Coordinates of C-alpha atoms and ligand atoms in Angstrom, one line a residue:
M206 CA 1.3 -31.0 2.4
L207 CA -2.0 -29.2 1.7
N208 CA -2.4 -28.1 -1.9
N209 CA -3.6 -24.6 -2.6
H210 CA -7.3 -25.5 -3.0
Q211 CA -6.9 -27.3 0.4
I212 CA -5.4 -24.1 2.1
L213 CA -8.3 -22.1 0.5
Q214 CA -10.7 -24.3 2.1
K215 CA -9.0 -23.9 5.7
M216 CA -8.7 -20.3 5.3
M217 CA -12.5 -20.1 4.8
R218 CA -13.5 -22.2 7.5
H219 CA -10.9 -20.5 9.7
A220 CA -12.1 -16.7 8.8
Y221 CA -15.7 -17.7 9.1
G222 CA -15.4 -19.6 12.1
T223 CA -13.1 -17.5 14.2
V224 CA -13.2 -13.9 13.2
P225 CA -16.1 -11.8 14.6
F226 CA -16.4 -9.7 11.2
Y227 CA -17.0 -12.8 9.0
Q228 CA -19.2 -14.5 11.8
H229 CA -21.6 -11.6 11.7
L230 CA -21.8 -12.0 8.1
M231 CA -22.8 -15.5 8.4
D232 CA -25.8 -14.3 10.5
G233 CA -25.5 -17.3 13.1
D234 CA -25.4 -20.1 10.5
V235 CA -23.1 -22.9 11.5
V236 CA -19.7 -23.0 9.2
A237 CA -20.0 -25.9 6.8
E238 CA -17.3 -28.6 6.6
S239 CA -16.9 -27.6 3.0
M240 CA -17.4 -24.1 1.7
E241 CA -17.5 -22.8 -1.7
I242 CA -15.7 -19.7 -2.3
D243 CA -18.3 -18.3 -4.8
D244 CA -21.0 -18.3 -2.1
L245 CA -19.2 -16.3 0.3
P246 CA -20.0 -12.6 0.0
I247 CA -17.4 -9.9 -1.1
V248 CA -16.1 -7.5 1.2
D249 CA -14.0 -4.5 1.2
K250 CA -12.1 -2.2 3.3
E251 CA -15.1 0.4 3.9
C252 CA -17.5 -2.5 5.1
M253 CA -14.8 -3.7 7.4
V254 CA -14.3 -0.4 9.1
K255 CA -17.9 0.6 9.2
S256 CA -18.8 -2.7 10.7
G257 CA -16.9 -1.9 13.9
D258 CA -16.4 -5.8 14.3
S259 CA -13.0 -7.0 15.0
M260 CA -11.0 -8.6 12.2
L261 CA -8.7 -10.5 14.3
S262 CA -9.2 -14.1 14.6
S263 CA -10.2 -15.2 18.3
R264 CA -7.4 -17.7 17.9
Y265 CA -4.9 -14.7 18.0
I266 CA -6.0 -12.7 20.8
G267 CA -3.4 -13.8 23.2
K268 CA -0.7 -13.0 20.6
Y269 CA -2.3 -9.7 20.1
I270 CA -2.4 -8.8 23.8
G271 CA 1.1 -10.1 24.3
K272 CA 2.2 -7.9 21.5
Q273 CA 3.3 -10.8 19.5
L274 CA 1.9 -9.9 16.0
S275 CA 3.6 -7.4 13.8
W276 CA 1.5 -4.5 13.0
T277 CA 1.0 -1.7 10.3
R278 CA -1.2 0.7 9.2
T279 CA -2.3 1.1 5.4
S280 CA -4.5 3.7 3.5
G281 CA -4.6 2.7 -0.2
S282 CA -6.1 4.7 -2.8
S283 CA -9.5 5.0 -1.3
G284 CA -8.0 6.8 1.6
I285 CA -9.7 4.3 4.1
L286 CA -7.4 3.6 7.1
H287 CA -6.8 0.2 8.3
E288 CA -4.7 -1.5 10.8
I289 CA -3.1 -4.8 9.6
Y290 CA -1.8 -7.7 11.7
W291 CA 0.3 -10.5 10.8
D292 CA 1.7 -13.6 12.7
D293 CA 5.5 -13.5 12.0
E294 CA 5.7 -17.3 10.9
D295 CA 2.6 -16.7 8.5
E296 CA 4.3 -13.5 7.0
R297 CA 7.5 -15.4 6.2
K298 CA 5.5 -18.2 4.5
S299 CA 3.7 -15.3 2.5
L300 CA 6.8 -14.0 1.3
K301 CA 8.8 -17.1 0.6
S302 CA 7.4 -17.3 -3.2
L303 CA 8.2 -13.6 -4.0
W304 CA 11.9 -14.4 -2.6
L305 CA 12.3 -17.5 -4.7
L306 CA 11.2 -15.5 -7.7
R307 CA 13.4 -12.6 -7.3
K308 CA 16.4 -14.9 -7.1
K309 CA 15.2 -17.0 -10.2
Y310 CA 14.2 -13.9 -12.4
Y311 CA 16.7 -11.4 -11.3
G312 CA 19.5 -12.9 -9.2
I313 CA 18.2 -10.9 -6.0
S314 CA 18.5 -12.5 -2.3
P315 CA 18.2 -10.9 1.0
R316 CA 21.9 -11.0 0.8
Q317 CA 22.1 -8.1 -1.4
K318 CA 21.7 -4.5 -0.2
L319 CA 18.5 -3.0 -0.3
C320 CA 17.0 0.6 -0.2
Y321 CA 13.2 1.1 0.3
F322 CA 11.1 4.0 1.5
F323 CA 8.6 3.7 4.2
P324 CA 5.4 5.6 5.3
S325 CA 6.7 8.1 7.7
D326 CA 3.9 7.4 10.2
I327 CA 5.7 4.1 11.5
A328 CA 8.8 5.7 12.7
V329 CA 10.2 9.3 13.4
E330 CA 13.8 8.4 12.1
K331 CA 14.5 9.8 8.7
Y332 CA 16.8 6.6 7.9
M333 CA 17.1 3.4 9.4
E334 CA 20.1 1.5 8.3
K335 CA 21.0 -2.1 9.0
E336 CA 23.9 -4.0 7.5
R337 CA 22.1 -4.9 4.4
V338 CA 18.9 -2.6 4.4
L339 CA 18.9 1.1 4.1
A340 CA 15.3 2.1 5.0
V341 CA 14.3 6.0 3.9
S342 CA 11.2 7.9 5.4
R343 CA 9.0 9.4 2.8
S344 CA 9.1 12.4 5.1
V345 CA 12.2 13.2 2.9
L346 CA 9.8 13.9 -0.1
Y347 CA 8.5 17.0 1.3
D348 CA 10.6 18.1 4.0
G349 CA 13.5 19.5 1.8
S350 CA 16.1 16.6 2.3
M351 CA 15.3 14.7 -0.6
E352 CA 19.0 15.9 -2.3
E353 CA 20.7 14.9 0.9
T354 CA 18.8 11.5 0.7
Y355 CA 20.1 10.9 -2.6
Q356 CA 23.8 11.4 -1.6
K357 CA 22.9 9.0 1.4
I358 CA 21.6 6.4 -0.9
K359 CA 24.2 6.9 -3.3
Q360 CA 26.9 6.3 -0.7
F361 CA 25.1 3.3 0.7
H362 CA 25.7 1.6 -2.8
P363 CA 22.2 -0.4 -2.9
E364 CA 22.2 -3.4 -5.4
W365 CA 18.4 -3.2 -5.7
M366 CA 15.7 -0.8 -4.6
I367 CA 11.8 -1.4 -3.9
L368 CA 10.4 2.1 -5.0
Q369 CA 7.0 3.4 -5.9
P370 CA 6.9 4.8 -9.5
S371 CA 6.6 8.4 -8.2
I372 CA 9.6 8.2 -5.9
A373 CA 11.6 6.3 -8.8
L374 CA 10.9 9.5 -10.9
L375 CA 12.2 12.0 -8.3
L376 CA 15.3 9.8 -7.9
C377 CA 15.9 10.1 -11.6
H378 CA 16.1 13.9 -11.7
L379 CA 18.5 13.7 -8.7
A380 CA 20.4 11.0 -10.7
E381 CA 20.8 13.1 -13.4
K382 CA 21.9 15.9 -11.6
Y383 CA 24.7 13.9 -9.1
G384 CA 25.3 10.8 -11.0
I385 CA 24.7 7.1 -10.2
W386 CA 26.4 4.4 -8.5
N387 CA 27.7 1.5 -10.1
N388 CA 26.5 -1.5 -8.6
L389 CA 22.6 -1.3 -8.8
R390 CA 21.2 -4.3 -10.5
Y391 CA 17.5 -4.1 -10.1
I392 CA 14.7 -2.0 -9.1
E393 CA 11.3 -3.3 -8.2
F394 CA 8.1 -1.1 -8.7
T395 CA 5.4 -1.4 -6.1
G396 CA 2.3 0.6 -4.5
E397 CA 1.2 2.6 -7.7
Y398 CA 0.1 1.8 -11.2
L399 CA 3.3 1.7 -13.4
E400 CA 2.9 4.2 -16.6
L401 CA 5.5 2.6 -19.6
P402 CA 7.0 6.1 -20.1
L403 CA 8.2 6.3 -16.5
R404 CA 9.4 2.9 -16.5
H405 CA 11.5 3.4 -19.6
R406 CA 12.8 6.5 -18.0
V407 CA 13.9 4.9 -15.0
E408 CA 15.6 1.7 -16.8
A409 CA 17.5 4.4 -19.0
V410 CA 18.6 6.5 -15.9
F411 CA 19.7 3.9 -13.7
G412 CA 20.7 1.4 -16.4
C413 CA 19.2 -1.7 -14.5
R414 CA 16.6 -4.4 -15.0
T415 CA 13.2 -3.4 -13.5
A416 CA 10.1 -5.3 -12.6
N417 CA 6.4 -4.5 -11.0
Q418 CA 5.4 -6.0 -8.0
Y419 CA 1.6 -5.9 -7.1
G420 CA 0.5 -6.2 -3.5
T421 CA -0.8 -5.0 -0.3
K422 CA -0.2 -4.9 3.4
E423 CA -3.1 -7.3 3.8
V424 CA -2.1 -10.1 1.9
N425 CA 1.4 -9.3 0.8
S426 CA 2.4 -10.3 -2.6
I427 CA -0.4 -10.7 -5.2
A428 CA 1.3 -10.7 -8.5
Y429 CA 5.0 -10.5 -9.7
E430 CA 6.3 -9.4 -13.0
C431 CA 8.7 -12.0 -15.0
P432 CA 11.3 -11.4 -17.4
E433 CA 8.7 -11.8 -20.1
G434 CA 6.4 -8.7 -18.9
N435 CA 3.8 -11.0 -17.3
M436 CA 2.5 -10.4 -14.0
H437 CA 2.1 -14.1 -12.6
V438 CA -0.4 -14.3 -9.8
M439 CA 1.3 -15.7 -6.6
S440 CA -1.0 -18.4 -6.2
D441 CA 0.9 -19.9 -3.3
N442 CA 0.0 -16.9 -1.4
V443 CA -3.4 -15.6 -2.4
Y444 CA -6.5 -16.8 -4.3
L445 CA -7.2 -14.0 -7.0
E446 CA -10.4 -13.2 -8.8
T447 CA -12.2 -10.3 -10.1
A448 CA -15.4 -8.7 -8.7
G449 CA -16.9 -6.7 -11.7
E450 CA -13.5 -4.8 -12.9
N451 CA -12.0 -5.0 -9.6
V452 CA -9.5 -7.2 -8.3
C453 CA -10.5 -9.6 -5.2
V454 CA -8.1 -11.2 -3.1
T455 CA -8.1 -13.9 -0.7
S456 CA -5.0 -14.6 1.5
L457 CA -3.8 -18.2 1.9
R458 CA -1.5 -16.9 4.5
N459 CA -2.8 -14.3 7.1
Y460 CA -4.3 -16.4 9.7
A461 CA -4.4 -13.6 12.5
M462 CA -6.4 -11.4 10.3
P463 CA -7.8 -13.0 7.5
F464 CA -9.0 -11.6 4.1
V465 CA -11.4 -13.8 2.3
R466 CA -12.8 -12.3 -1.0
Y467 CA -11.4 -9.0 0.0
Q468 CA -12.2 -6.3 -2.9
L469 CA -9.4 -3.7 -3.8
D470 CA -9.4 -0.5 -5.3
D471 CA -7.6 -1.6 -8.3
R472 CA -9.0 -2.8 -11.6
G473 CA -7.7 -5.8 -13.8
K474 CA -8.2 -8.8 -15.7
I475 CA -7.2 -12.4 -14.8
S476 CA -6.2 -14.7 -17.6
R477 CA -6.2 -18.2 -16.4
G478 CA -3.7 -21.2 -17.0
V479 CA -1.4 -19.3 -19.3
A480 CA 1.9 -20.8 -20.4
C481 CA 4.3 -18.1 -20.2
A482 CA 7.8 -18.3 -22.1
C483 CA 9.6 -17.8 -18.8
G484 CA 8.5 -21.3 -18.0
R485 CA 5.6 -20.8 -15.7
C486 CA 2.2 -22.1 -16.2
G487 CA -0.7 -20.3 -14.5
D488 CA -2.8 -17.2 -13.9
I489 CA -1.8 -13.8 -15.3
L490 CA -2.9 -10.5 -13.8
T491 CA -3.3 -7.4 -16.2
L492 CA -3.9 -4.3 -14.4
S493 CA -5.6 -1.4 -15.6
A494 CA -4.2 2.0 -15.7
G495 CA -4.9 4.1 -12.4
R496 CA -4.0 7.5 -11.5
S497 CA -1.3 9.8 -13.1
D498 CA -2.2 13.1 -11.6
D499 CA -1.3 12.5 -7.9
F500 CA 0.8 15.8 -8.0
I501 CA 0.2 19.3 -6.6
K502 CA 0.6 21.9 -8.9
L503 CA 2.8 24.7 -7.7
A504 CA 2.2 28.4 -9.2
D505 CA 6.0 28.5 -10.5
G506 CA 4.9 25.6 -12.8
G507 CA 6.5 23.0 -10.5
V508 CA 4.7 19.8 -8.9
M509 CA 5.1 18.2 -5.4
H510 CA 4.0 14.8 -4.7
A511 CA 0.3 14.9 -3.2
Y512 CA 2.0 12.4 -0.4
A513 CA 2.9 15.8 1.2
L514 CA -0.6 16.4 1.9
M515 CA -1.7 13.1 2.7
Q516 CA 1.2 12.7 5.2
I517 CA -0.7 15.3 7.5
V518 CA -3.8 12.9 7.8
H519 CA -1.5 10.0 8.4
S520 CA 0.5 11.8 11.3
I521 CA -2.9 13.0 12.9
N522 CA -4.4 9.3 12.8
Y523 CA -1.0 8.0 14.2
Q524 CA -1.4 10.8 17.0
Y525 CA -5.2 10.3 17.5
D526 CA -5.4 6.7 17.2
G527 CA -6.8 6.5 13.8
C528 CA -9.9 9.1 14.1
I529 CA -9.9 9.7 10.4
M530 CA -11.8 6.9 8.6
Q531 CA -11.4 8.3 4.9
Y532 CA -10.5 11.4 3.5
Q533 CA -10.3 13.3 0.3
I534 CA -8.1 16.3 -0.7
I535 CA -8.8 18.9 -3.6
Q536 CA -6.6 21.2 -4.4
A537 CA -9.0 24.2 -5.6
D538 CA -6.2 26.8 -6.5
Y539 CA -2.5 27.1 -5.8
D540 CA -2.8 28.2 -2.2
Y541 CA -6.6 26.6 -1.7
F542 CA -7.0 23.2 -0.4
V543 CA -10.2 21.4 0.6
F544 CA -10.1 18.4 2.7
K545 CA -13.0 16.2 3.0
L546 CA -13.2 14.0 6.2
V547 CA -14.9 10.9 7.2
L548 CA -14.5 10.7 11.1
A549 CA -14.6 7.4 13.4
E550 CA -18.0 7.6 15.4
D551 CA -17.1 7.6 18.8
D552 CA -16.7 9.8 22.0
S553 CA -14.2 11.7 20.8
E554 CA -15.8 12.7 17.3
E555 CA -17.1 16.2 18.6
E556 CA -14.0 17.1 20.1
M557 CA -11.8 16.0 17.1
K558 CA -14.2 18.2 14.8
D559 CA -12.7 21.1 16.8
I560 CA -9.2 20.5 17.0
L561 CA -8.7 19.1 13.2
P562 CA -9.4 22.3 11.2
Q563 CA -6.3 23.9 13.1
L564 CA -4.2 21.1 12.9
I565 CA -4.6 20.5 9.0
A566 CA -4.3 24.2 8.5
R567 CA -1.0 24.5 10.2
G568 CA 0.2 21.0 8.4
V569 CA -0.8 22.5 5.0
D570 CA 1.1 25.8 5.3
E571 CA 4.3 23.9 6.7
R572 CA 4.2 21.5 3.8
M573 CA 3.4 23.9 1.3
N574 CA 5.7 26.5 2.8
E575 CA 3.6 29.4 2.3
D576 CA 0.0 30.7 3.7
C577 CA -2.7 28.6 2.3
V578 CA -6.6 28.9 2.6
T579 CA -7.5 25.3 4.1
D580 CA -11.1 24.4 4.3
V581 CA -12.1 21.1 6.5
Q582 CA -15.3 19.4 5.7
F583 CA -16.9 16.7 7.8
E584 CA -18.8 13.8 5.5
E585 CA -20.7 11.0 6.3
D586 CA -19.6 9.3 3.2
I587 CA -16.9 9.9 0.3
F588 CA -18.3 8.3 -2.5
P589 CA -16.1 6.8 -5.7
E590 CA -15.9 8.9 -8.8
E591 CA -18.1 7.8 -11.6
R592 CA -15.5 7.7 -14.4
T593 CA -13.1 5.5 -12.5
G594 CA -14.9 3.9 -9.9
K595 CA -12.3 4.8 -7.3
C596 CA -12.2 7.3 -4.4
R597 CA -9.1 9.4 -5.3
I598 CA -7.2 10.5 -2.2
F599 CA -5.9 13.7 -4.3
R600 CA -7.2 15.6 -7.2
T601 CA -6.3 19.2 -8.3
E602 CA -8.7 21.2 -10.1
I603 CA -6.1 23.6 -11.6
A604 CA -6.0 22.7 -15.4
Ligands
ZN174 ZN1 6.5 -15.4 -17.2

């Protein structure tokens, strides 16, 4: 059995030896037998997308062509879209530690009934129900069927849920209106920064334990919270460091699409070798506060999650093969939205510039349920904000 340091060495050699994107970064140099991670460049999603080089290992091209790799699309808070591939066996290994800790800390195993929400561009169904899992499309957040969905979840009686904090908050409103079911034991937060007041509210309304899980589709779980409130780095699955203030991750498991010194949009600090009261000793991640203003403001004083508008871009990308590389949505007034888009540079770019304004305007009117003014602007780049260092996908200018 290799230790984590040896696995890291193996992954660096594999990435720089077999992945066109990393090979180009080496500029023709031969891959050394022993590499030091500090000598390798830090990369991010933007430079991967812009390089135009394949992120797939040449050793997995056969499985890729044979459609034997699992596939997903991710956007993240920077708004750049990316396709992620995993070999099934690697993905199982990648998730093993998380399952062990769920069991140890919270008594949760794959045997318990689970409810979670999935991005609506991966399937047209509103619900996908298997024996122990109810998966709900995030389309219910904006298509008016959230109340029906709550009843569906309540009837399903999940023992645990994996929720983005913003979705958990919507479920709290519904739980207060329609009541809760009695065998919910645990809620796992993921996908967004968790604000403490929101967490307290969810715990009070649902009367269950909660924990924070931080991860990405590219590498799966990066850190997981123990009952003492510490986010333990999943060191069997990732090698974690910081680049400036940003979190920078290397997957120890994804050989089909390796991520080495991959800088994420999130900011955080790592404390090394901490002995925690939960019994684990190792690295602990403290994430910095992110966005709390992901909500579209409505004229009647209400709010709607910005996902309603982000979804328009996701479904266009699903239909038109990832033509939008990066985007930003600005609410200039209650009925006035600006979409800034960076398009993939290819043969269909000009054609897409004709089609997109209409598609987006129609999408906005549908989602907002009224006639809105939509201004679509094509950009070369979308730069991060100075204050946060992030490219926020959505912001509202209504005070
Ligand atoms: Zn702990």
